[in-house]
Coordinates of C-alpha atoms in Angstrom, one line a residue:
Chain A
M9 CA 3.2 -19.8 25.0
Y10 CA 0.7 -17.3 23.6
S11 CA -2.2 -16.5 26.0
K12 CA -5.8 -16.9 24.8
A13 CA -6.1 -13.1 25.1
Y14 CA -3.2 -12.6 22.7
K15 CA -4.6 -14.9 20.2
K16 CA -8.1 -13.3 20.2
L17 CA -6.4 -9.9 20.0
V18 CA -4.3 -10.6 16.9
A19 CA -7.0 -12.7 15.2
L20 CA -10.1 -10.5 15.8
P21 CA -9.3 -7.2 13.9
P22 CA -8.3 -8.9 10.7
L23 CA -11.2 -11.3 10.9
L24 CA -13.8 -8.5 11.3
W25 CA -12.3 -6.3 8.7
V26 CA -11.8 -9.1 6.0
G27 CA -15.3 -10.3 6.9
L28 CA -16.9 -6.8 6.6
F29 CA -15.0 -5.7 3.7
L30 CA -14.5 -8.9 1.7
L31 CA -16.9 -11.5 2.6
V32 CA -20.0 -9.2 2.9
P33 CA -19.2 -7.6 -0.5
Y34 CA -18.8 -11.1 -2.2
A35 CA -22.1 -12.0 -0.5
L36 CA -23.6 -8.9 -1.7
M37 CA -22.4 -9.4 -5.2
L38 CA -24.1 -13.0 -5.1
A39 CA -27.3 -11.4 -3.8
H40 CA -27.4 -8.8 -6.5
S41 CA -27.2 -11.7 -9.3
F42 CA -30.6 -12.7 -8.1
W43 CA -32.1 -9.4 -8.3
A44 CA -33.5 -7.2 -11.1
V45 CA -33.8 -3.8 -12.3
H46 CA -37.2 -2.2 -13.4
D47 CA -37.3 1.1 -14.7
G48 CA -33.9 2.1 -13.5
M49 CA -34.7 0.9 -9.9
L50 CA -33.2 -2.0 -8.1
V51 CA -35.8 -4.6 -7.1
R52 CA -34.7 -7.0 -4.4
Q53 CA -36.8 -9.9 -5.5
P54 CA -34.9 -13.0 -5.6
D55 CA -35.1 -15.2 -8.8
L56 CA -33.0 -16.9 -11.4
H57 CA -33.9 -14.6 -14.4
N58 CA -30.4 -13.1 -14.8
Y59 CA -29.0 -16.7 -15.1
V60 CA -31.6 -17.7 -17.5
T61 CA -30.7 -14.7 -19.6
L62 CA -26.9 -15.8 -19.5
F63 CA -27.7 -19.2 -20.6
S64 CA -30.3 -18.3 -23.3
K65 CA -28.9 -15.4 -25.1
P66 CA -26.1 -16.7 -27.4
V67 CA -24.3 -13.3 -27.2
Y68 CA -23.0 -14.0 -23.6
A69 CA -21.8 -17.6 -24.6
A70 CA -20.0 -16.1 -27.6
V71 CA -18.1 -13.5 -25.7
L72 CA -17.1 -16.0 -23.0
V73 CA -15.8 -18.4 -25.7
R74 CA -13.8 -15.5 -27.3
T75 CA -12.6 -14.7 -23.7
M76 CA -11.5 -18.2 -23.1
R77 CA -9.6 -18.3 -26.6
I78 CA -7.7 -15.1 -25.7
A79 CA -6.9 -16.3 -22.4
A80 CA -5.7 -19.7 -23.8
A81 CA -3.6 -17.9 -26.5
V82 CA -2.1 -15.8 -23.7
T83 CA -1.4 -18.9 -21.6
L84 CA 0.2 -20.7 -24.5
C85 CA 2.4 -17.9 -25.6
S86 CA 3.3 -17.1 -22.0
L87 CA 4.5 -20.8 -21.7
L88 CA 6.3 -20.8 -25.0
L89 CA 8.2 -17.6 -24.0
G90 CA 8.6 -18.4 -20.2
Y91 CA 9.4 -22.0 -20.1
P92 CA 12.4 -22.1 -22.5
L93 CA 13.7 -18.9 -20.6
A94 CA 13.3 -20.4 -17.1
Y95 CA 15.0 -23.6 -18.6
Y96 CA 18.0 -21.7 -20.1
L97 CA 18.5 -19.7 -16.9
S98 CA 18.4 -22.7 -14.6
F99 CA 20.5 -25.1 -16.8
H100 CA 22.6 -23.0 -18.9
A101 CA 23.0 -19.6 -17.9
G102 CA 26.2 -20.0 -15.7
A103 CA 27.3 -17.1 -13.7
P104 CA 25.1 -14.3 -14.8
K105 CA 22.2 -16.3 -13.7
E106 CA 21.1 -14.4 -10.6
L107 CA 21.2 -11.1 -12.4
L108 CA 19.2 -12.4 -15.3
Y109 CA 16.6 -13.8 -12.8
Q110 CA 16.3 -10.2 -11.4
L111 CA 15.7 -8.9 -14.8
V112 CA 13.0 -11.1 -15.6
I113 CA 11.2 -10.3 -12.4
V114 CA 11.4 -6.6 -12.2
P115 CA 9.0 -6.0 -15.0
L116 CA 6.4 -8.2 -12.9
W117 CA 5.9 -5.3 -10.6
V118 CA 6.0 -2.4 -13.0
S119 CA 3.0 -0.5 -13.9
Y120 CA 0.4 -2.5 -16.0
L121 CA -0.8 0.7 -17.4
V122 CA 2.7 1.9 -18.6
R123 CA 3.2 -1.5 -20.2
G124 CA -0.2 -1.5 -21.8
Y125 CA 0.3 2.1 -23.1
A126 CA 3.7 1.1 -24.5
W127 CA 2.2 -1.5 -26.7
K128 CA -0.5 1.0 -27.9
T129 CA 2.2 3.3 -29.3
I130 CA 4.0 0.3 -30.8
L131 CA 1.0 -1.4 -32.6
G132 CA -0.9 1.7 -33.7
S133 CA -1.4 2.3 -37.4
E134 CA 0.8 5.3 -37.1
G135 CA 2.7 3.5 -34.6
V136 CA 6.3 2.5 -34.1
L137 CA 6.0 -0.8 -35.8
N138 CA 4.3 0.5 -38.8
G139 CA 6.8 3.4 -39.0
F140 CA 9.6 0.9 -38.8
F141 CA 7.9 -1.3 -41.8
E142 CA 7.5 1.9 -43.9
Y143 CA 11.1 3.0 -43.2
L144 CA 12.3 -0.4 -44.4
H145 CA 10.0 -0.3 -47.4
L146 CA 8.3 -3.4 -46.4
T147 CA 4.8 -1.9 -46.5
H148 CA 3.3 1.2 -48.1
E149 CA 0.2 1.3 -46.1
P150 CA -0.2 0.8 -42.2
V151 CA -0.9 -2.7 -41.2
A152 CA -4.3 -2.1 -39.5
F153 CA -4.9 -5.4 -37.6
L154 CA -1.9 -4.9 -35.2
L155 CA -4.0 -2.7 -32.9
Y156 CA -7.6 -2.7 -31.8
S157 CA -7.9 -6.6 -32.3
P158 CA -7.8 -9.7 -30.3
F159 CA -4.1 -10.2 -31.6
A160 CA -3.1 -6.9 -29.7
V161 CA -4.9 -8.1 -26.5
V162 CA -2.9 -11.4 -26.6
V163 CA 0.5 -9.5 -27.4
M164 CA -0.2 -7.3 -24.6
L165 CA -1.2 -9.9 -21.9
T166 CA 1.6 -12.4 -23.1
H167 CA 4.0 -9.5 -22.3
I168 CA 2.5 -9.0 -18.8
Y169 CA 2.1 -12.6 -17.8
T170 CA 5.3 -14.2 -19.2
P171 CA 7.2 -13.2 -16.0
F172 CA 4.3 -14.6 -13.9
V173 CA 4.8 -18.2 -15.9
F174 CA 8.4 -17.8 -15.7
L175 CA 8.6 -17.5 -12.0
P176 CA 6.9 -20.8 -10.7
V177 CA 8.6 -22.8 -13.6
Y178 CA 12.0 -21.5 -12.7
A179 CA 11.4 -22.3 -9.1
A180 CA 10.4 -26.0 -10.1
L181 CA 13.6 -26.3 -12.4
E182 CA 15.7 -25.1 -9.8
H183 CA 14.4 -27.9 -7.2
I184 CA 15.3 -30.5 -9.6
P185 CA 18.2 -32.6 -8.1
R186 CA 20.9 -32.1 -10.7
G187 CA 22.0 -35.7 -10.0
L188 CA 18.8 -37.0 -11.5
V189 CA 19.9 -35.3 -14.8
E190 CA 23.5 -36.5 -14.7
A191 CA 22.1 -40.0 -13.9
S192 CA 19.9 -39.8 -17.0
E193 CA 22.8 -38.8 -19.3
D194 CA 25.1 -41.3 -17.8
L195 CA 22.6 -44.1 -18.6
G196 CA 22.8 -43.0 -22.2
A197 CA 19.7 -40.7 -22.5
G198 CA 20.2 -37.9 -25.1
A199 CA 19.6 -34.3 -24.3
A200 CA 16.0 -34.6 -25.6
Q201 CA 15.2 -37.7 -23.9
T202 CA 16.5 -36.4 -20.6
F203 CA 14.4 -33.3 -21.1
L204 CA 11.2 -35.1 -21.9
R205 CA 11.4 -38.0 -19.5
V206 CA 13.2 -36.4 -16.3
I207 CA 13.1 -32.5 -16.5
L208 CA 9.7 -31.9 -18.1
P209 CA 7.6 -34.2 -15.7
L210 CA 9.4 -32.8 -12.5
S211 CA 8.7 -29.3 -13.7
I212 CA 5.0 -30.0 -14.3
P213 CA 3.7 -28.5 -11.0
G214 CA 5.4 -25.2 -11.6
L215 CA 4.2 -25.3 -15.3
L216 CA 0.7 -25.8 -13.9
A217 CA 1.0 -22.9 -11.4
G218 CA 2.3 -20.5 -14.1
A219 CA -0.3 -21.4 -16.7
T220 CA -3.2 -21.1 -14.1
F221 CA -2.0 -17.7 -13.3
A222 CA -1.7 -16.5 -16.8
F223 CA -5.0 -18.0 -17.8
V224 CA -7.0 -16.9 -14.8
L225 CA -5.7 -13.5 -14.7
S226 CA -6.5 -13.0 -18.5
L227 CA -9.9 -14.3 -18.1
G228 CA -10.9 -11.3 -15.8
D229 CA -9.0 -8.6 -17.7
F230 CA -11.1 -5.7 -18.9
L231 CA -8.3 -3.1 -19.4
A232 CA -6.2 -4.6 -22.1
P233 CA -9.2 -4.8 -24.4
L234 CA -10.1 -1.3 -23.7
L235 CA -6.6 -0.2 -24.2
V236 CA -5.7 -2.0 -27.4
G237 CA -8.4 -4.7 -28.1
G238 CA -11.1 -2.5 -29.9
A239 CA -14.6 -3.7 -30.6
S240 CA -13.4 -7.2 -31.9
G241 CA -11.4 -7.8 -28.8
T242 CA -14.3 -7.3 -26.3
M243 CA -13.8 -9.8 -23.4
I244 CA -16.4 -11.0 -20.7
A245 CA -15.2 -8.6 -18.2
N246 CA -15.9 -5.5 -20.6
V247 CA -19.6 -6.7 -20.7
V248 CA -19.7 -6.6 -16.9
Q249 CA -18.1 -3.2 -16.8
S250 CA -20.6 -1.9 -19.4
L251 CA -23.6 -3.4 -17.3
F252 CA -22.2 -1.5 -14.3
G253 CA -21.9 1.8 -16.4
A254 CA -24.0 3.1 -19.2
A255 CA -26.1 -0.2 -19.6
Y256 CA -27.0 0.0 -16.0
D257 CA -28.0 -3.5 -15.2
W258 CA -25.9 -4.3 -12.1
P259 CA -28.0 -7.6 -11.4
L260 CA -27.0 -8.9 -14.8
G261 CA -23.4 -7.7 -14.3
A262 CA -23.4 -9.5 -10.9
A263 CA -24.5 -12.7 -12.5
I264 CA -21.7 -12.8 -14.9
S265 CA -19.2 -11.8 -12.3
V266 CA -20.4 -14.6 -10.0
G267 CA -19.9 -17.0 -13.1
L268 CA -16.5 -15.5 -13.6
L269 CA -15.7 -16.0 -9.9
I270 CA -16.8 -19.6 -10.0
I271 CA -14.7 -20.4 -13.1
T272 CA -11.8 -18.8 -11.5
V273 CA -12.0 -20.6 -8.2
S274 CA -12.8 -23.9 -9.9
L275 CA -9.7 -23.5 -12.0
L276 CA -7.4 -22.7 -9.1
F277 CA -9.0 -25.7 -7.1
L278 CA -8.4 -28.0 -10.2
S279 CA -4.8 -27.0 -10.8
E280 CA -4.1 -27.2 -7.0
R281 CA -5.3 -30.9 -7.3
L282 CA -3.4 -31.6 -10.2
E283 CA -0.1 -30.1 -8.9
K284 CA -0.5 -32.3 -5.7
R285 CA -0.7 -35.4 -7.8
W286 CA 2.5 -34.4 -10.0
R287 CA 4.3 -33.5 -7.0
Y288 CA 7.1 -35.8 -6.0
Chain B
M19 CA 28.9 -35.1 -20.4
S20 CA 31.4 -32.6 -21.4
G21 CA 31.1 -28.9 -20.8
H22 CA 31.7 -28.3 -24.5
S23 CA 28.8 -30.3 -25.6
R24 CA 26.7 -28.5 -23.2
S25 CA 27.4 -25.1 -24.4
R26 CA 26.8 -26.0 -27.8
R27 CA 23.5 -27.3 -27.0
G28 CA 22.8 -24.3 -25.3
A29 CA 23.5 -21.9 -28.1
P30 CA 20.0 -21.9 -30.1
L31 CA 18.5 -21.7 -26.6
L32 CA 20.6 -18.8 -25.8
V33 CA 19.3 -16.9 -29.1
Y34 CA 15.7 -17.7 -28.0
A35 CA 16.3 -16.6 -24.3
A36 CA 17.9 -13.3 -25.7
L37 CA 14.8 -12.9 -28.0
V38 CA 12.3 -13.4 -25.0
F39 CA 14.3 -10.6 -23.1
V40 CA 14.0 -8.5 -26.1
F41 CA 10.2 -8.9 -26.1
I42 CA 10.2 -8.2 -22.4
Y43 CA 12.3 -5.1 -22.5
L44 CA 11.4 -3.6 -26.1
P45 CA 8.2 -1.9 -25.1
V46 CA 9.9 -0.1 -22.1
I47 CA 12.8 0.9 -24.3
V48 CA 10.5 2.2 -27.1
L49 CA 8.5 4.1 -24.4
I50 CA 11.5 5.9 -23.0
L51 CA 13.0 6.7 -26.4
Y52 CA 9.6 8.3 -27.8
S53 CA 9.4 10.5 -24.7
F54 CA 12.2 12.5 -26.2
N55 CA 10.5 12.5 -29.6
R56 CA 9.4 15.9 -30.8
D57 CA 6.9 14.6 -33.4
G58 CA 4.6 12.4 -31.4
V59 CA 4.5 8.9 -30.0
G60 CA 4.8 6.8 -33.3
G61 CA 6.6 6.7 -36.6
F62 CA 10.2 5.5 -37.2
P63 CA 13.0 6.4 -36.6
P64 CA 12.5 9.0 -33.7
R65 CA 14.1 12.1 -34.7
H66 CA 14.5 15.8 -33.5
L67 CA 15.1 14.8 -29.9
T68 CA 13.9 17.3 -27.2
L69 CA 13.1 17.6 -23.5
A70 CA 9.8 19.6 -24.4
W71 CA 7.6 17.0 -23.2
Y72 CA 9.3 16.8 -19.7
R73 CA 9.0 20.3 -19.5
Q74 CA 5.4 20.3 -20.4
L75 CA 5.0 17.4 -17.8
F76 CA 6.5 19.4 -14.9
A77 CA 4.2 22.3 -15.5
D78 CA 1.1 20.2 -15.8
A79 CA -1.0 21.0 -12.5
P80 CA -3.9 18.4 -12.9
L81 CA -1.2 15.8 -13.3
W82 CA 0.6 16.5 -10.1
D83 CA -2.4 16.7 -8.4
A84 CA -3.2 13.2 -9.3
V85 CA 0.2 12.2 -8.1
L86 CA -0.3 13.8 -4.7
N87 CA -3.8 11.8 -4.6
S88 CA -2.1 8.7 -5.3
L89 CA 0.7 9.4 -2.7
K90 CA -2.2 9.8 -0.1
V91 CA -4.0 6.7 -1.2
A92 CA -0.7 4.7 -1.2
A93 CA 0.6 5.9 2.2
G94 CA -3.0 5.1 3.9
S95 CA -3.1 1.6 2.1
V96 CA 0.5 0.8 3.4
A97 CA -0.7 1.7 7.0
L98 CA -4.0 -0.1 6.8
S99 CA -2.7 -3.2 5.1
L100 CA 0.5 -3.7 7.1
T101 CA -1.4 -3.4 10.3
L102 CA -4.0 -5.6 9.5
G103 CA -1.6 -8.1 7.5
L104 CA 0.7 -8.2 10.5
L105 CA -2.1 -9.3 12.7
A106 CA -3.6 -11.7 10.2
A107 CA 0.0 -13.3 9.8
L108 CA 0.3 -13.5 13.6
A109 CA -3.0 -15.2 13.9
L110 CA -2.2 -17.6 11.0
D111 CA 1.1 -18.3 12.5
R112 CA 0.0 -18.7 16.3
A113 CA -3.6 -18.9 16.7
S114 CA -6.1 -21.6 16.0
F115 CA -9.7 -20.8 15.6
P116 CA -12.8 -22.1 13.7
G117 CA -12.6 -21.3 10.0
K118 CA -8.9 -20.6 10.0
A119 CA -8.4 -22.4 6.7
L120 CA -11.3 -20.4 5.2
F121 CA -9.8 -17.1 6.6
R122 CA -6.5 -17.9 5.0
R123 CA -8.1 -18.5 1.6
L124 CA -10.2 -15.3 1.9
V125 CA -7.5 -13.1 2.9
L126 CA -5.5 -14.2 -0.2
L127 CA -8.4 -14.1 -2.6
P128 CA -7.6 -10.7 -4.0
L129 CA -4.1 -11.7 -5.0
I130 CA -5.6 -14.0 -7.6
L131 CA -9.1 -12.8 -8.3
P132 CA -9.6 -10.4 -11.3
G133 CA -9.5 -6.9 -10.0
I134 CA -12.8 -6.2 -11.4
I135 CA -14.4 -8.7 -9.1
T136 CA -12.8 -7.1 -6.1
G137 CA -13.6 -3.6 -7.2
L138 CA -17.3 -4.3 -8.1
S139 CA -18.2 -6.0 -5.0
L140 CA -16.7 -3.4 -2.9
L141 CA -18.6 -0.7 -5.1
M142 CA -21.9 -2.7 -4.5
F143 CA -21.1 -2.8 -0.7
L144 CA -20.4 0.8 -0.7
V145 CA -23.6 1.8 -2.5
F146 CA -25.5 -0.5 -0.3
V147 CA -24.4 1.3 2.9
G148 CA -25.0 4.6 1.2
A149 CA -21.2 5.9 1.2
Q150 CA -20.0 8.6 -1.3
L151 CA -17.3 7.3 -3.7
S152 CA -13.8 9.4 -3.0
L153 CA -10.3 9.0 -2.5
F154 CA -11.2 7.5 1.0
T155 CA -13.1 4.6 -0.9
V156 CA -10.2 3.9 -3.2
F157 CA -7.9 3.8 0.0
L158 CA -10.4 1.3 1.3
G159 CA -10.4 -0.8 -1.7
H160 CA -6.5 -0.8 -1.9
G161 CA -5.9 -1.3 1.7
T162 CA -8.3 -4.3 2.0
A163 CA -7.1 -5.9 -1.3
L164 CA -3.3 -5.5 -0.4
I165 CA -3.7 -7.1 3.1
S166 CA -3.2 -10.3 1.0
V167 CA 0.2 -9.1 0.0
A168 CA 1.2 -8.0 3.6
T169 CA -0.1 -11.2 5.1
T170 CA 2.2 -13.4 2.7
E171 CA 5.3 -11.4 3.3
L172 CA 4.9 -11.0 7.0
F173 CA 4.0 -14.6 7.4
A174 CA 7.2 -15.8 5.7
G175 CA 9.0 -13.3 8.0
L176 CA 7.3 -14.9 11.1
Q177 CA 8.3 -18.5 9.9
K178 CA 11.9 -17.3 10.1
L179 CA 11.4 -15.8 13.6
D180 CA 13.1 -17.5 16.6
R181 CA 10.5 -17.8 19.0
A182 CA 12.9 -18.5 21.8
Q183 CA 13.6 -14.8 22.0
E184 CA 9.8 -14.1 22.5
E185 CA 9.6 -16.8 25.3
A186 CA 12.7 -15.5 26.9
S187 CA 11.2 -12.0 27.1
L188 CA 8.1 -13.3 28.6
D189 CA 9.9 -15.4 31.0
L190 CA 12.1 -12.6 32.2
G191 CA 8.9 -10.8 33.1
A192 CA 7.9 -8.6 30.1
T193 CA 4.4 -8.2 29.3
P194 CA 3.0 -9.6 26.1
W195 CA 2.4 -6.1 25.0
Q196 CA 6.3 -5.1 25.7
T197 CA 7.4 -8.3 24.1
F198 CA 5.3 -7.6 21.0
W199 CA 7.0 -4.1 20.5
R200 CA 10.3 -4.9 21.9
V201 CA 11.0 -8.4 20.3
T202 CA 8.5 -9.4 17.6
V203 CA 8.3 -6.1 15.8
P204 CA 12.0 -5.4 15.7
N205 CA 12.7 -8.7 14.4
L206 CA 10.3 -8.4 11.7
K207 CA 11.6 -4.9 10.6
L208 CA 13.0 -6.0 7.3
S209 CA 9.9 -7.9 6.4
L210 CA 7.7 -4.9 7.4
I211 CA 9.9 -2.6 5.3
A212 CA 9.8 -5.0 2.3
A213 CA 6.2 -5.5 2.4
G214 CA 5.4 -1.7 2.8
L215 CA 7.6 -0.9 -0.4
L216 CA 5.8 -3.5 -2.3
I217 CA 2.2 -2.3 -1.1
F218 CA 3.2 1.2 -1.9
T219 CA 4.4 0.4 -5.5
L220 CA 1.2 -1.9 -6.2
S221 CA -1.1 0.8 -4.6
M222 CA 0.5 3.6 -6.9
D223 CA -0.1 1.5 -10.1
E224 CA -3.5 0.0 -9.2
I225 CA -6.1 0.5 -11.8
A226 CA -8.6 -2.3 -12.0
V227 CA -10.0 -1.8 -8.6
T228 CA -9.6 2.1 -8.5
F229 CA -11.5 2.2 -11.7
F230 CA -14.9 1.4 -9.9
L231 CA -14.2 3.1 -6.4
T232 CA -13.1 6.5 -7.5
G233 CA -15.0 9.6 -7.0
R234 CA -14.2 13.2 -8.3
D235 CA -10.5 12.9 -7.5
N236 CA -8.2 11.0 -9.8
T237 CA -5.5 8.9 -8.9
L238 CA -2.1 9.1 -11.4
P239 CA -3.1 5.8 -13.3
L240 CA -6.7 7.0 -13.7
E241 CA -5.6 10.6 -14.7
I242 CA -3.5 8.8 -17.4
W243 CA -6.1 6.5 -18.3
G244 CA -8.5 9.5 -18.9
R245 CA -6.0 11.2 -21.2
L246 CA -5.6 8.1 -23.4
R247 CA -9.1 8.6 -24.7
R248 CA -8.4 12.4 -25.5
G249 CA -5.4 11.6 -28.0
I250 CA -2.0 10.9 -26.9
T251 CA 1.3 12.9 -26.8
P252 CA 4.8 12.0 -25.7
E253 CA 4.0 13.8 -22.4
I254 CA 2.4 10.6 -21.6
N255 CA 5.6 8.7 -22.5
A256 CA 7.5 11.1 -20.3
V257 CA 5.3 10.4 -17.2
S258 CA 5.4 6.8 -17.9
A259 CA 9.1 6.9 -18.1
L260 CA 9.2 8.7 -14.7
I261 CA 6.7 6.1 -13.2
L262 CA 8.9 3.3 -14.6
A263 CA 12.1 4.7 -13.0
V264 CA 10.4 5.2 -9.7
S265 CA 8.9 1.7 -9.6
V266 CA 12.2 -0.1 -10.7
A267 CA 14.0 1.7 -7.8
L268 CA 11.5 0.7 -5.3
I269 CA 11.4 -2.9 -6.5
V270 CA 15.3 -3.1 -6.5
I271 CA 15.3 -1.8 -3.0
W272 CA 12.4 -4.1 -1.9
H273 CA 14.4 -7.1 -3.4
R274 CA 17.4 -6.1 -1.5
V275 CA 15.7 -5.6 1.7
R276 CA 13.8 -8.8 1.4
T277 CA 16.7 -11.0 0.5
R278 CA 18.5 -9.4 3.5
G279 CA 15.6 -10.3 5.9
L280 CA 14.3 -13.7 4.5
G281 CA 17.5 -15.1 2.8
A282 CA 17.9 -16.1 -0.9
D283 CA 15.5 -18.9 -0.7
A284 CA 12.7 -17.1 0.6
P285 CA 9.3 -18.6 -0.9
E286 CA 8.2 -16.3 -3.6
L287 CA 5.3 -14.1 -3.1
L288 CA 3.1 -15.6 -5.6
E289 CA 2.0 -18.5 -3.8
R290 CA -1.5 -19.7 -4.4
P291 CA -4.2 -18.8 -2.1

């Protein structure tokens, strides 16, 4: 029913805009990754030396491994917090379910910076937590490792991504036909067995989606390490950020970004495939 | 399966769920509490409660300049991303063109890519074309990245739209232009408001993309970010508490509007690209 002109008219502006301000910049990032900087000048002569540097200098691999470990820890912690919460809400919460659900998702949209700052004031050596410990006479000197450590980064990012994990898991759990759970119990399965053999497998797609979100978004985070991570909590995106700042080597920074982009997109692709396999 | 055994089984789970809620809300509560603390952002217990930090905050001119900058950027971003997002949603819903699947993924990419990648690639583009960094480039970044949010929200709205109404309008002699403004847009009103609120909130809070695209003028999050490096006072708690109050209010309104427009089982925003 829509005319050709209508279709052209609605498709063209966003196509042009997205092409110019998303596709071209991404392509430019790829191009930069093959260029070089000599004496503070950008040299547009393509070769692979940035990628050679990334693979030959162990420092980059080391930061990447640390980043992956932090992201994995965040994913695991978010799952350990978000999954049981979703399970409780979906199967046991009763009437206040809807309200509790809203309470979980409101922080999802609340300022990242505000929440990061809150953790900074809690975990600092003169922070709220150390003050609390001293008040209870548990410690006499501040516990230093709380802030400016990978631990702090994991705590802060877990706080941010737990609702991200909760959401798809909850949606998956809500879609499980309750008849299946009752059938399992009627046929003599215990609670644990019903959970492991009926509920858990049926919630795998939601779990995968949530875990992918938490992992991928943590992987590219550079603000949490700056805010609460300190030197020992530096992640791969911080390396990129310093290469684009004081270190002034955009091409090398672009090469790392391209690597990050490839890892992110492949993980998304992989998890989408896995989710499809588990979908019933 | 008796209700009794079910609730007994739920007891440890209830405690665990309560602890998770504590984890989610504790930082927020601490933040607000210490915004009234005379002696700084840490220590325990907070004592000498005062409104001094709020007074200081309201007299803090550079901070309010930053708020104004953020409001300008957010308003512009809402206008830009709603317009392009509506067109994109219409195209995805109704038109078929080569590369449609690719287009869909590309539009949604900023939703899932780390902000640093979106920010830096735009920075490289702006430097490449010789543009000056300013609030305008921040707006360009926000507006472009948030087309993803507008498109998902409005596409969901379009899916629920009754196309017979548009058909009737066209059959009765209205031009496509009239039909668009008098049938399509009014029917999407709630989705448009909901998407606008969400984009506004996200733009006001954005920091990862802004970080790389900002010129001399700071947005509110960047102003706060700058102050965090210079030593922190409860004034930052106070401004955070206000940001919190405003964003929670906007999100609650967003949720209400969205539920009215799309129904309770609207697909969640966080669908993968």
